[in-house]
């Protein structure tokens, strides 16, 4: 590939981080992502509907942490070279576990399961060990704290004005 050769020879510089799954303040509720649909349903006191296989797994990174990692990557672009840069969390949650976490944080709403007999569980979870070492970063918030901050962001719960989001 000419681009790879040009990059190795220093003719062009570029980074190609691979972004995985995100959730939290600023993430759209009107999207095709399960996490958005679940939060929107919980806020509206509607059933959380799991379509597909309940054991499908994803990981979720707070968008603020994503920005920190990307800024660190831009600062270190010369040392990044051509290695894969995975931006995301490597803590996997099944769709079932995600729905339960959202119920815990956003309140009680029934979970409804569609027929998953034809669905095949899959996983979309990165390995970020090399990226974390290169960028000297780690995860700031786990899924529970991300969902709690997202709830505060969306509903204006007490404490949001004093939070670090502003």
PDB file of C-alpha atoms in Angstrom, residues 102-156:
ATOM      1  CA  UNK A 102     -29.650   0.741  33.377  1.00  0.00           C
ATOM      2  CA  UNK A 103     -32.591  -0.430  35.501  1.00  0.00           C
ATOM      3  CA  UNK A 104     -30.447  -0.049  38.616  1.00  0.00           C
ATOM      4  CA  UNK A 105     -29.370   3.517  37.736  1.00  0.00           C
ATOM      5  CA  UNK A 106     -32.457   4.887  35.951  1.00  0.00           C
ATOM      6  CA  UNK A 107     -35.221   3.176  37.893  1.00  0.00           C
ATOM      7  CA  UNK A 108     -37.515   0.226  37.483  1.00  0.00           C
ATOM      8  CA  UNK A 109     -38.783  -0.559  34.024  1.00  0.00           C
ATOM      9  CA  UNK A 110     -39.571  -4.091  32.855  1.00  0.00           C
ATOM     10  CA  UNK A 111     -37.199  -5.876  30.507  1.00  0.00           C
ATOM     11  CA  UNK A 112     -38.872  -7.605  27.576  1.00  0.00           C
ATOM     12  CA  UNK A 113     -37.090 -10.228  25.502  1.00  0.00           C
ATOM     13  CA  UNK A 114     -37.845 -10.774  21.832  1.00  0.00           C
ATOM     14  CA  UNK A 115     -37.476 -14.287  20.477  1.00  0.00           C
ATOM     15  CA  UNK A 116     -33.735 -14.847  20.255  1.00  0.00           C
ATOM     16  CA  UNK A 117     -33.867 -18.363  18.824  1.00  0.00           C
ATOM     17  CA  UNK A 118     -32.349 -17.259  15.489  1.00  0.00           C
ATOM     18  CA  UNK A 119     -29.935 -14.735  16.993  1.00  0.00           C
ATOM     19  CA  UNK A 120     -26.271 -15.616  17.430  1.00  0.00           C
ATOM     20  CA  UNK A 121     -24.425 -13.920  20.298  1.00  0.00           C
ATOM     21  CA  UNK A 122     -21.453 -11.832  19.240  1.00  0.00           C
ATOM     22  CA  UNK A 123     -18.823  -9.727  20.938  1.00  0.00           C
ATOM     23  CA  UNK A 124     -17.491  -6.274  20.063  1.00  0.00           C
ATOM     24  CA  UNK A 125     -14.911  -5.669  22.766  1.00  0.00           C
ATOM     25  CA  UNK A 126     -11.423  -4.333  22.042  1.00  0.00           C
ATOM     26  CA  UNK A 127      -8.110  -5.238  23.574  1.00  0.00           C
ATOM     27  CA  UNK A 128      -6.704  -1.894  24.709  1.00  0.00           C
ATOM     28  CA  UNK A 129      -3.642  -3.018  26.646  1.00  0.00           C
ATOM     29  CA  UNK A 130      -1.142  -1.753  24.035  1.00  0.00           C
ATOM     30  CA  UNK A 131      -3.026   1.529  23.556  1.00  0.00           C
ATOM     31  CA  UNK A 132      -3.173   2.169  27.311  1.00  0.00           C
ATOM     32  CA  UNK A 133       0.574   1.552  27.618  1.00  0.00           C
ATOM     33  CA  UNK A 134       1.410   3.764  24.627  1.00  0.00           C
ATOM     34  CA  UNK A 135      -0.805   6.643  25.766  1.00  0.00           C
ATOM     35  CA  UNK A 136      -0.193   6.137  29.502  1.00  0.00           C
ATOM     36  CA  UNK A 137      -3.939   6.211  30.174  1.00  0.00           C
ATOM     37  CA  UNK A 138      -6.503   4.146  31.987  1.00  0.00           C
ATOM     38  CA  UNK A 139     -10.249   4.074  32.505  1.00  0.00           C
ATOM     39  CA  UNK A 140     -11.621   6.904  34.584  1.00  0.00           C
ATOM     40  CA  UNK A 141     -15.198   5.662  35.039  1.00  0.00           C
ATOM     41  CA  UNK A 142     -16.730   2.210  35.032  1.00  0.00           C
ATOM     42  CA  UNK A 143     -20.135   1.513  33.477  1.00  0.00           C
ATOM     43  CA  UNK A 144     -22.060   2.196  36.691  1.00  0.00           C
ATOM     44  CA  UNK A 145     -20.463   5.614  37.257  1.00  0.00           C
ATOM     45  CA  UNK A 146     -20.848   6.480  33.559  1.00  0.00           C
ATOM     46  CA  UNK A 147     -24.555   5.647  33.648  1.00  0.00           C
ATOM     47  CA  UNK A 148     -24.990   7.607  36.894  1.00  0.00           C
ATOM     48  CA  UNK A 149     -23.357  10.699  35.373  1.00  0.00           C
ATOM     49  CA  UNK A 150     -25.429  10.263  32.231  1.00  0.00           C
ATOM     50  CA  UNK A 151     -28.627  10.150  34.299  1.00  0.00           C
ATOM     51  CA  UNK A 152     -27.573  13.356  36.074  1.00  0.00           C
ATOM     52  CA  UNK A 153     -26.760  14.987  32.744  1.00  0.00           C
ATOM     53  CA  UNK A 154     -30.117  14.023  31.219  1.00  0.00           C
ATOM     54  CA  UNK A 155     -32.378  14.737  34.179  1.00  0.00           C
ATOM     55  CA  UNK A 156     -30.641  17.552  36.044  1.00  0.00           C
TER      56      UNK A 156
END
